[in-house]
Structure formats: C-alpha cells, structure tokens
Coordinates of C-alpha atoms in Angstrom, one line a residue:
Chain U
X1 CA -80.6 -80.6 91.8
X2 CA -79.2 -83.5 90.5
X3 CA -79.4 -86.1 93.0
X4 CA -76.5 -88.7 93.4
X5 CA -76.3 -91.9 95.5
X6 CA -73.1 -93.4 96.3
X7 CA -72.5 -97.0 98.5
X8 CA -69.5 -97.5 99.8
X9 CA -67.9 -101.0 102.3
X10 CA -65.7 -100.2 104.9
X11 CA -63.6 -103.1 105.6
X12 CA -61.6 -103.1 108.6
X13 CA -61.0 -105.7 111.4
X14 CA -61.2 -105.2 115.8
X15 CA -60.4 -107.5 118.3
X16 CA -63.6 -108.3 119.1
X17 CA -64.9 -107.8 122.8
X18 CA -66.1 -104.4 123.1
X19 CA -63.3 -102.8 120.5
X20 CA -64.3 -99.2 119.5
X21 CA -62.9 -98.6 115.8
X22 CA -62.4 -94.9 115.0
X23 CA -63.8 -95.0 111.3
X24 CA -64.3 -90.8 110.9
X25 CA -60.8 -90.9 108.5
X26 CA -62.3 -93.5 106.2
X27 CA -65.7 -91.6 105.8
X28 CA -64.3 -88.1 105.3
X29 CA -61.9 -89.6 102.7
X30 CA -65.1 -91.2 100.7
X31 CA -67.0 -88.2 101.0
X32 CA -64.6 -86.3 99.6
X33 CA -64.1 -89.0 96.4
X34 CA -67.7 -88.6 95.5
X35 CA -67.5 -84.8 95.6
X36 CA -71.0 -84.3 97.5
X37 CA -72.2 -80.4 98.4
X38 CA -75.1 -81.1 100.5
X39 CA -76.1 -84.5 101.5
X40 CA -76.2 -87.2 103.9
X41 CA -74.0 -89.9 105.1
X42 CA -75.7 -93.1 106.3
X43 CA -73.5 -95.8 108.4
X44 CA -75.1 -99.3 109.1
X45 CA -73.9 -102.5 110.6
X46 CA -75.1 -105.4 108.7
X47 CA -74.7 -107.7 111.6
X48 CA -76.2 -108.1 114.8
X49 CA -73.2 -108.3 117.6
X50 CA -71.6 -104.6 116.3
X51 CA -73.6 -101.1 116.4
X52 CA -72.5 -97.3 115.4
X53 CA -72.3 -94.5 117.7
X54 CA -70.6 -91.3 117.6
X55 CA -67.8 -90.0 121.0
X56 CA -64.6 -88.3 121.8
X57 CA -62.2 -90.8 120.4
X58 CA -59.6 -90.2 123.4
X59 CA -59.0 -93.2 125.3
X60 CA -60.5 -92.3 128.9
X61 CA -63.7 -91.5 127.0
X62 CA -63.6 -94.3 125.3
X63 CA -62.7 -97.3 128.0
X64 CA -65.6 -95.4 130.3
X65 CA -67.6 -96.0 127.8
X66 CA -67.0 -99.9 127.3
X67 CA -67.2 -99.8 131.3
X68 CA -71.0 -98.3 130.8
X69 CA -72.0 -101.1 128.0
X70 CA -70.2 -103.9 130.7
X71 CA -72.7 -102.7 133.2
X72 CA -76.0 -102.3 130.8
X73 CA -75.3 -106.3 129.9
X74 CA -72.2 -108.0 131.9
X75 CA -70.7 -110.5 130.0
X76 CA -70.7 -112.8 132.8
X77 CA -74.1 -113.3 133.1
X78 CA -76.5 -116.3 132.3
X79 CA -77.6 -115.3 128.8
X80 CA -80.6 -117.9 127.0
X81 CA -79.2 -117.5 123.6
X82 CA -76.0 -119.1 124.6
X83 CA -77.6 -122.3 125.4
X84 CA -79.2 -122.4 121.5
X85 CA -75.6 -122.1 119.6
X86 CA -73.1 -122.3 122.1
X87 CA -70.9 -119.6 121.2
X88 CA -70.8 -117.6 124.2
X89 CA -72.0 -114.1 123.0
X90 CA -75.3 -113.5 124.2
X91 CA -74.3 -110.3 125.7
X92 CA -72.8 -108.8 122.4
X93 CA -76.3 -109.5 120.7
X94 CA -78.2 -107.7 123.7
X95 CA -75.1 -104.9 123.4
X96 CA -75.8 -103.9 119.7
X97 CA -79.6 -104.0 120.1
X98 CA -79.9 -101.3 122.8
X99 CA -77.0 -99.3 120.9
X100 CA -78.0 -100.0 117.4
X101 CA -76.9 -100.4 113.8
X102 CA -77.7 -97.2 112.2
X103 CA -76.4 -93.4 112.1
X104 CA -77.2 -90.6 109.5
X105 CA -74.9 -87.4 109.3
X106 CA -75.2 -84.5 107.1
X107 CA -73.3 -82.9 104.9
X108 CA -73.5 -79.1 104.3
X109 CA -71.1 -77.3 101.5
X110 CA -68.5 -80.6 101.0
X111 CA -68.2 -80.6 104.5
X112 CA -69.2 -83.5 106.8
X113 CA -71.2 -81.8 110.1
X114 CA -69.6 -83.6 112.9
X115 CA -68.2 -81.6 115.9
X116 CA -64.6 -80.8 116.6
X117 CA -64.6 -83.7 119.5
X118 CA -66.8 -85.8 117.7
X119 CA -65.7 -89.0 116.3
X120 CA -67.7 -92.0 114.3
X121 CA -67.2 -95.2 115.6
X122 CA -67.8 -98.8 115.1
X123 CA -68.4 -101.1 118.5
X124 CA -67.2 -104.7 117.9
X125 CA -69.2 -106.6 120.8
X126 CA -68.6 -110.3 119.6
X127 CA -65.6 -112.1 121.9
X128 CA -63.5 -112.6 119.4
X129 CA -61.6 -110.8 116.7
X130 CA -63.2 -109.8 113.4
X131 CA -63.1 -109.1 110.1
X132 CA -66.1 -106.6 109.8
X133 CA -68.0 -104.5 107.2
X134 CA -70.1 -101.2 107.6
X135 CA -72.0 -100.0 104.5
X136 CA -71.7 -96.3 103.6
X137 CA -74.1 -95.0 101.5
X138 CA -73.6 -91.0 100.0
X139 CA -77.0 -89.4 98.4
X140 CA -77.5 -85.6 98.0
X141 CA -76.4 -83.2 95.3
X142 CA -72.8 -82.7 93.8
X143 CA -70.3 -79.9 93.0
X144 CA -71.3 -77.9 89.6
X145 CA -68.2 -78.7 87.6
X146 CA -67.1 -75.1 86.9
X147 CA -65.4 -74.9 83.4
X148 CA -62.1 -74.4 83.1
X149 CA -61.3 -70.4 82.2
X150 CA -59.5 -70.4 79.2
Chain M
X1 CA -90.2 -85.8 91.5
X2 CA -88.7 -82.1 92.1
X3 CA -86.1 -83.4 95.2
X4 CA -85.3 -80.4 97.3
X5 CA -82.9 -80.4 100.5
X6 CA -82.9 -77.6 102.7
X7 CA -80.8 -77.0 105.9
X8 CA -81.9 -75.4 109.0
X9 CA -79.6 -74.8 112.2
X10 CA -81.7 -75.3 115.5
X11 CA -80.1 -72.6 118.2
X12 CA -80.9 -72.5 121.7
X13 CA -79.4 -72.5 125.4
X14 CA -79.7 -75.0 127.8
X15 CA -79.1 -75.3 131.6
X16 CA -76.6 -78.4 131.1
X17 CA -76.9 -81.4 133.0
X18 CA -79.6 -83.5 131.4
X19 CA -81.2 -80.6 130.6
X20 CA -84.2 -81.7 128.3
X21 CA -85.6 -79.5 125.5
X22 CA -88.5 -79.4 123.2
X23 CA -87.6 -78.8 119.7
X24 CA -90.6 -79.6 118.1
X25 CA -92.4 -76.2 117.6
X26 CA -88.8 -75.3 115.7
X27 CA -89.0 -78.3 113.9
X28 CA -93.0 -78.2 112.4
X29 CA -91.6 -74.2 112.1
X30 CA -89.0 -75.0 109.6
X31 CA -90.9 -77.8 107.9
X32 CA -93.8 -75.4 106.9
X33 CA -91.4 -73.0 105.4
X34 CA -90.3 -75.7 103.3
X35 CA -93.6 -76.6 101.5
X36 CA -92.3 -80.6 101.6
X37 CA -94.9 -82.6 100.7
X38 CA -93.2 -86.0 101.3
X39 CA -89.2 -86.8 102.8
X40 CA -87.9 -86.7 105.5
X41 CA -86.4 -84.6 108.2
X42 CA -83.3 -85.4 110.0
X43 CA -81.7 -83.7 113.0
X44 CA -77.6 -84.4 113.9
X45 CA -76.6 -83.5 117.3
X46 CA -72.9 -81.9 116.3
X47 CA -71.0 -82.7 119.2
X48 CA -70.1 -85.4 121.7
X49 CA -71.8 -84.3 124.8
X50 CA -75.9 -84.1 123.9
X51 CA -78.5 -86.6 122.3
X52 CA -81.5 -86.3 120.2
X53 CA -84.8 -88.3 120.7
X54 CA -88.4 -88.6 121.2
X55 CA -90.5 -88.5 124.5
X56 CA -94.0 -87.1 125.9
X57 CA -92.5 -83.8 127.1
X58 CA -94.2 -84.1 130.6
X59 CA -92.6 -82.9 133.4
X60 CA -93.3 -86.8 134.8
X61 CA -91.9 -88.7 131.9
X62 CA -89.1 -86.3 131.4
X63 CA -88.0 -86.5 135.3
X64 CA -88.1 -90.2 134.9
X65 CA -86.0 -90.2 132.2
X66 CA -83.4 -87.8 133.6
X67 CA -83.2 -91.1 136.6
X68 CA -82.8 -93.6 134.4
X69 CA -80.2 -92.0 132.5
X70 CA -78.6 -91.2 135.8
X71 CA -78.7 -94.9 137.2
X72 CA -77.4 -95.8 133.3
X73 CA -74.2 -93.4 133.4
X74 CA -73.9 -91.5 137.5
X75 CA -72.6 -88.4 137.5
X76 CA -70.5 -89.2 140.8
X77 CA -68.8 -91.9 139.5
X78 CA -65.1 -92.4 138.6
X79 CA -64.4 -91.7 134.9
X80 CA -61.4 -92.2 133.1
X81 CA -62.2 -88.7 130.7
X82 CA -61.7 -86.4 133.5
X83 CA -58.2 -87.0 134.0
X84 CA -56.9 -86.2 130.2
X85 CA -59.7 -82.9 130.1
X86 CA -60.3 -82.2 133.8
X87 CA -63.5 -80.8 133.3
X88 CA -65.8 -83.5 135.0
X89 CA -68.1 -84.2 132.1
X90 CA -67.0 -87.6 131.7
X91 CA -70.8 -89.2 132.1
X92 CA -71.6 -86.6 129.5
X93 CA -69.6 -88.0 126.8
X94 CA -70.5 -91.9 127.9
X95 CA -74.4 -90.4 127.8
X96 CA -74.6 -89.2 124.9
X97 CA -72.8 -92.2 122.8
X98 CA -75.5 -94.6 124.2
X99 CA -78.5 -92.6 123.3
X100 CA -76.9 -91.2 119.9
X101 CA -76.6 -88.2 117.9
X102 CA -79.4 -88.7 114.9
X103 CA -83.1 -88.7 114.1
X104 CA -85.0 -89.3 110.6
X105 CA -88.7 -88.6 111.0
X106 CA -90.7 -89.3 107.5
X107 CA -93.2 -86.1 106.5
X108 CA -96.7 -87.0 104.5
X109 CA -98.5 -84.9 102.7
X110 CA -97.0 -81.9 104.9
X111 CA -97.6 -83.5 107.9
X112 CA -94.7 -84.3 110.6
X113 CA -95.5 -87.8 111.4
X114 CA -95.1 -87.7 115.1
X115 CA -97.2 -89.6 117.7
X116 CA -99.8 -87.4 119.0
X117 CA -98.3 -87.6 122.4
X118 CA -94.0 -87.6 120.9
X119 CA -91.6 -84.7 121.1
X120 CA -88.9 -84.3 119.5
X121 CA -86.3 -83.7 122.4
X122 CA -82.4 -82.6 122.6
X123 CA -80.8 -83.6 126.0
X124 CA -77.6 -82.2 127.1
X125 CA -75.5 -84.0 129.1
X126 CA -72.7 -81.6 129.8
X127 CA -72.4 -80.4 133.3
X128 CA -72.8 -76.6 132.4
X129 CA -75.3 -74.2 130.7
X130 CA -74.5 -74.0 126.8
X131 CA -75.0 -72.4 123.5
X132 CA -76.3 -75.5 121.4
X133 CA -76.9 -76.2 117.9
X134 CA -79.0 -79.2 116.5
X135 CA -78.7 -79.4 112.5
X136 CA -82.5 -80.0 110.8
X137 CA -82.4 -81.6 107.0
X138 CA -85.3 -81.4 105.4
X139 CA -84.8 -83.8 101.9
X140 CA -88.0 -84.7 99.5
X141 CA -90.2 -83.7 97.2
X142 CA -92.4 -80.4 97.3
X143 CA -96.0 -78.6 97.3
X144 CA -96.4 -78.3 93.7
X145 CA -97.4 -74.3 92.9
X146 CA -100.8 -74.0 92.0
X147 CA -102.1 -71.6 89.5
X148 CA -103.9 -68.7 91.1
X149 CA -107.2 -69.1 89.8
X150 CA -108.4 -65.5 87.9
Chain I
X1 CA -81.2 -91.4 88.4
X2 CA -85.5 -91.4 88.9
X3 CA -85.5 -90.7 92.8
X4 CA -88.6 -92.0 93.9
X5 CA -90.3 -91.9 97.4
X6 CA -92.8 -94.7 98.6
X7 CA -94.3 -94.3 101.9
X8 CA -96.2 -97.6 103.4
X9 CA -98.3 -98.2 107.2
X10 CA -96.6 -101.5 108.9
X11 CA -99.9 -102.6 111.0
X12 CA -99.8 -105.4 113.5
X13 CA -100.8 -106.3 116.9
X14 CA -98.5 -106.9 120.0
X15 CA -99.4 -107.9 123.4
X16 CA -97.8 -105.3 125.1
X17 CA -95.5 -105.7 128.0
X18 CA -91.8 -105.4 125.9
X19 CA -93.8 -107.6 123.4
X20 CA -90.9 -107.7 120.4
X21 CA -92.3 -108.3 116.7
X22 CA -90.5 -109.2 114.0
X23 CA -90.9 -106.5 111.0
X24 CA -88.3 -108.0 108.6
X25 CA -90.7 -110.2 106.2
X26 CA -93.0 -106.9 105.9
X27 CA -90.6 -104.6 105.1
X28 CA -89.1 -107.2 102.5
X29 CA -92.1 -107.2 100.3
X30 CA -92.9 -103.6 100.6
X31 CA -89.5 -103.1 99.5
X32 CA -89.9 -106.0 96.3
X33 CA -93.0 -104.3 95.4
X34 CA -91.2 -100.8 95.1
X35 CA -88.4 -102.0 92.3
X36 CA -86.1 -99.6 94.3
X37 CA -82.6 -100.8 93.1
X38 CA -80.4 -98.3 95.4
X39 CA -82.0 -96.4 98.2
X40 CA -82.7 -96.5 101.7
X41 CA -86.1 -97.7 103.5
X42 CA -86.6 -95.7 107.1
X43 CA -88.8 -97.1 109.4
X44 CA -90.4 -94.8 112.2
X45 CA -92.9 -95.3 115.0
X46 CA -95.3 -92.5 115.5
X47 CA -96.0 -93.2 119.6
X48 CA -93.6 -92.9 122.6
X49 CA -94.1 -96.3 124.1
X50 CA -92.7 -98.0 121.3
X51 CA -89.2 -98.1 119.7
X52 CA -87.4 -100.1 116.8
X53 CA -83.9 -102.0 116.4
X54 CA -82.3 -104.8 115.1
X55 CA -82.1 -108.2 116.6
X56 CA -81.0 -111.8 115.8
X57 CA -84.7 -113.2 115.9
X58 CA -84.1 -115.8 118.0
X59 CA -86.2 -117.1 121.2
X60 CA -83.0 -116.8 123.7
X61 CA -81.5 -113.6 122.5
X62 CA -85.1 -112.1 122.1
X63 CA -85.4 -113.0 125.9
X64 CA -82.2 -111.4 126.9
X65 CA -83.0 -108.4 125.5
X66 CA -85.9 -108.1 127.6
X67 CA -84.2 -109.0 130.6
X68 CA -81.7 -106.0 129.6
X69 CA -84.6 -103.7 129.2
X70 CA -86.2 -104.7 132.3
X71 CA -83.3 -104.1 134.6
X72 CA -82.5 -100.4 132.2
X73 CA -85.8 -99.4 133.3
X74 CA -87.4 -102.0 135.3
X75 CA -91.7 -101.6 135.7
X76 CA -92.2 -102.3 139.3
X77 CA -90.0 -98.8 139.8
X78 CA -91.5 -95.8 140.6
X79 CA -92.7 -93.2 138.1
X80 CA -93.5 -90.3 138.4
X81 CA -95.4 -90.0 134.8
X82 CA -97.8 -92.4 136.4
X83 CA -98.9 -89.8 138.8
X84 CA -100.0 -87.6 135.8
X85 CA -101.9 -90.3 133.9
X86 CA -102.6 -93.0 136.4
X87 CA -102.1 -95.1 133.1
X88 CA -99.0 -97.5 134.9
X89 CA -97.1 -96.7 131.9
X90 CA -94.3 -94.9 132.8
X91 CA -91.5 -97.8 132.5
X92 CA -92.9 -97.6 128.8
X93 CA -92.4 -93.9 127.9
X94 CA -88.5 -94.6 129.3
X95 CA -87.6 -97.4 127.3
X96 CA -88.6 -95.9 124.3
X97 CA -87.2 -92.5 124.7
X98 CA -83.6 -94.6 125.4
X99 CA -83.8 -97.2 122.3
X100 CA -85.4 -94.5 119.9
X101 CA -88.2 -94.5 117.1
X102 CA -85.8 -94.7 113.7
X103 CA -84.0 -96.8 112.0
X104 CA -82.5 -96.3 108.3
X105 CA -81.5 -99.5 106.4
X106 CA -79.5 -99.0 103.1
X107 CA -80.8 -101.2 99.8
X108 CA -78.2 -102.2 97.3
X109 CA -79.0 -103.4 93.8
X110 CA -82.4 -104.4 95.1
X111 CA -81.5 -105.9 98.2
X112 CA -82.3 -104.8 101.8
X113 CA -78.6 -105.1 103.3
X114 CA -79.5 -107.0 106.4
X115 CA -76.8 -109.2 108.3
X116 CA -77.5 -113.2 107.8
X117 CA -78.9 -113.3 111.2
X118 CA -79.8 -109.9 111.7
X119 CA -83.8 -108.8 112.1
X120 CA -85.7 -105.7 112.4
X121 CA -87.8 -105.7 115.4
X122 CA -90.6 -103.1 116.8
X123 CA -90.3 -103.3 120.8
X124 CA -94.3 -102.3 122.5
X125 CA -93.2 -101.4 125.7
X126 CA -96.7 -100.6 126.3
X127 CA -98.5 -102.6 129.1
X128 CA -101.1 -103.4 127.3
X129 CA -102.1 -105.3 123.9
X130 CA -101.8 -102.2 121.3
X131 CA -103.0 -102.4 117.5
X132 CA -99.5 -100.4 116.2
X133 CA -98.3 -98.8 113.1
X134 CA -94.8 -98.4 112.3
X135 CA -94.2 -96.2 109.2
X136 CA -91.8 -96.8 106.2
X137 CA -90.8 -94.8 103.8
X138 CA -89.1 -96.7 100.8
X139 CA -86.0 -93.6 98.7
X140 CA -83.7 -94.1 95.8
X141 CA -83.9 -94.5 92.3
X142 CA -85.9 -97.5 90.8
X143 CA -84.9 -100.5 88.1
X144 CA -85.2 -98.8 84.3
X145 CA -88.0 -100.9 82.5
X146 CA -85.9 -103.4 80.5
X147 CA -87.8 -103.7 76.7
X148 CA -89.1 -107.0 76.0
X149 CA -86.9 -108.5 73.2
X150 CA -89.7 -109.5 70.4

C-alpha cells in the first residue's frame, strides 16, 4: 500500500456568535484532488472558541441546535474568564470545549462515508465575526494509476 | 512497517429512542481477524441521527445517561426540524451533533486499549426502531508471520 | 514516505472531582522526541470517568467549564449507577460518556497544530484523587536523516 498524507487549510469566514458553516463541499472537493481510495479525513479547529460536528444542514436543524448549545452555556451568564481579558466570550470557550475540536471520517473506494443527511460543519462560538481556519489532513492509500491502453 | 487498513461495517437493529448498544464484542471480533499489532481503530456513525462513545454498559450508568441526555436535548420540546420533515425527530438530530459521530481507539500489541470497565457504545437517537450501520477502520501495522517451526 | 507509529503512557495524578490537567507540555516532547514531520498524535483515555478536550488553559475559563459540567450532570443528582456500586460515582461515568475519550491532533512539518491559546486538557470526573494514564499514539512519516556535510 502506498501510504499518502495530504494537509490541507480551509479558509473561510462566519459571523461569529454561534454561526454553523456547512464545509462538506470544500472537503469532498480536496478529497477528490488528492485522489485517495481508502483513507481518512481528519478536521481540527486550531482555536479554542470554534469546534466540529457533523448535522442535517437544513435550517430548523440547525437553529435548534444553536438553541441546545444557548442552553448548555447562555451567553448571558457571569463567566470568570471574562473578568481576566475582558472580551466578553467566556461562553464560546466553555461552548467549544464540551463540543470539541476534532472529527475523523473515512473514506472507502474515493468515496467520503458520510450519510445522505449528514453534513460537516464548523461552529463559530466567538461574538464576533471571523476569519477562521480548519486543518484537513488526507492519509490512506491512492488510486493505481492504470496505464493508458494504447 | 507493513501499513494495512481494513474496513469492517458494523450492522445491527436498534429500538430507537436513545436506544444504547454494545458494540464492543464486534469491535475486538473484527480486530482479531485483522492480526493488527499496533494502529488504530476508528468507528464513523454515517448518519445525522446516532452517536458513538464510551461508557460502563450497566443498566445504572446507561439509564443515567439516557436522563441526562434527555434534560440536555427533551424530546417534548418545540423544534424547529419538525416542521420542514414532520417526522418529530428533531431532538435526534440536535443529539447526535453534541455527542458526535467518531471514535479512534489506539490497539497495542493486539490489544484493544479500552478501560477495563469502557464499552464502546452506539446510541440512537431517532424516535423509531432502525437498521443501523457504524463503519469500523482498522489502520496500522500487522502480526508478522512466523515460520512454522518443522 | 517511512510511516512510523510511536505509542507513549501520559501518567499523572489528579485530585479528582472534575480535576482538569493540562497535557499539552507532555504531549509536546513526546512528539519532539519522535522526529514525526507530518502525522497525527491521538490521545485516548482507557477508563470511563475520565474524558479529554481542548481548552484555553486559563484559571477563569477552566472554572467555567466546570460550572458547565456541573449543571450538564450535576453530582448531588440522583444515580442510579450508584445503587449498583455504592461507589458515588455516577455523575462521573455521565460526564465522560458525553465529552468522550479521543482526541486526534494533526502535526505539520514538525509542529503540533495547536491554536495560540488552545490547550489539551484530561478532565477526572472521578470523585476521588486517581493516579491516570492517558494514551498517545504518535503516526506519520519521520524527518529523513540529513548527512553531516564534512
């Protein structure tokens, strides 16, 4: 088997507060460049106010979902770590620990094995808008070139 | 290092709603058929209404998990989802986001290195009995052959 | 590419009682000592009253996240695990199963790809001081030997 590993940054930018980023379009097109047959896909958030989950990406699903994570750690609440810098998002940091930064995915025959109503996504939980980065790392084995008949 | 990756598809029903199962008998299963000496396995949930973890599968600790995910995400509340689909799963889908669709677990030396007292558990969320599929990756280097001795 | 595999024991003692240790300097030499150059380093805990995450390391954020954890599950609740065990350790055996035992972090040209501010944290949800192990298995392929020039 000749084992490959790829890394790929996916750049994109949310408007902060609890955004939900669809990012499946970006990572099936990347898979697809490094021409993978069976492997894995890992997604981390370098950061600590965004995490990586997988849902429906339909809007209901997705604003019930925001309304679950405003009730695990409300915003409005006293949060300690806002009195050591001031910057008013204690509640994203608390957010993206219990959701947290990491997601693995595998990848059978070229194909990426997520389910038909199953969508990767990025959670922006700082309270402001972003420019943000997730690191996509590739590693398995890749197509056989088959020779050209000739 | 000889780097082998092998896929395995987990089957089995479930009774829906929360339902809790023990996959680890599978798991070890498909491990030993694999003769992995050292890697990892890791098990994707393909779809957007179950979750894969780990727990002591006792009827007490599994009960009390089944509450706390119930007080995290009730099933009686309102939920945005079940207007577009209509087919009241909504806490299934906000579920199964929070707790999250993967699992690595490192083998050593052959050896599954789960707690004594940790199972590996899929939880389905979705408010009916189903048909579901977890897929097992088992990456890493294996069991050299040894020479029959004669 | 040389895929190599390196598998290390984290050991360290808690306090117990949502005790939250910070892994991140460990897990930084391990990885120097490895010369991986592009990989991935899992970490694991082999228990069910533990879990790991990410975390800006920080006194006030640190204490949020407890706060969070004790109002997800809270300890004075009742249990029914603790009927089976008489151990008082129920609370424990929830929080873990909901935060989860992996974590997969990519390395990139040597370096463990880590926000600025972001640390990785084992959570003993125990309620009691435990002696723990958290497992780490280093993957990728290695720095090639440079030749001394002579």
């Amino acid at each position: 088997m000749a084992v490959e590993m790829t890394t790929f940054d996916l750049s994109f930018t949310t408007s902060g507060n609890t955004d939900v980023i669809d990012l499946t379009r970006q990572v099936l097109d990347r898979v697809a460049e490094t021409s993978l047959e069976d492997g894995q896909v890992l997604l981390f958030v370098p950061g600590s106010t965004g995490a990586i989950t997988t849902i429906e990406y339909e809007h209901g699903a997705v604003g019930d979902l925001k309304e679950a994570i405003e009730n695990l750690a409300p915003e409005g609440k006293y949060y300690r770590h806002n009195e050591r810098w001031g910057d008013g998002n204690g509640h994203a940091h608390v957010r993206a620990a219990l959701l947290g930064p990491s997601l693995t995915i595998p990848v059978i025959s070229g194909r990426l094995q997520l389910g038909t109503w199953q969508q990767i996504v990025f959670i922006d939980f700082d309270n402001r808008p972003r420019q943000r980065r997730v690191i996509m790392q590739v590693s398995g084995k890749t197509k056989k070139k088959t020779k050209p008949r000739g």
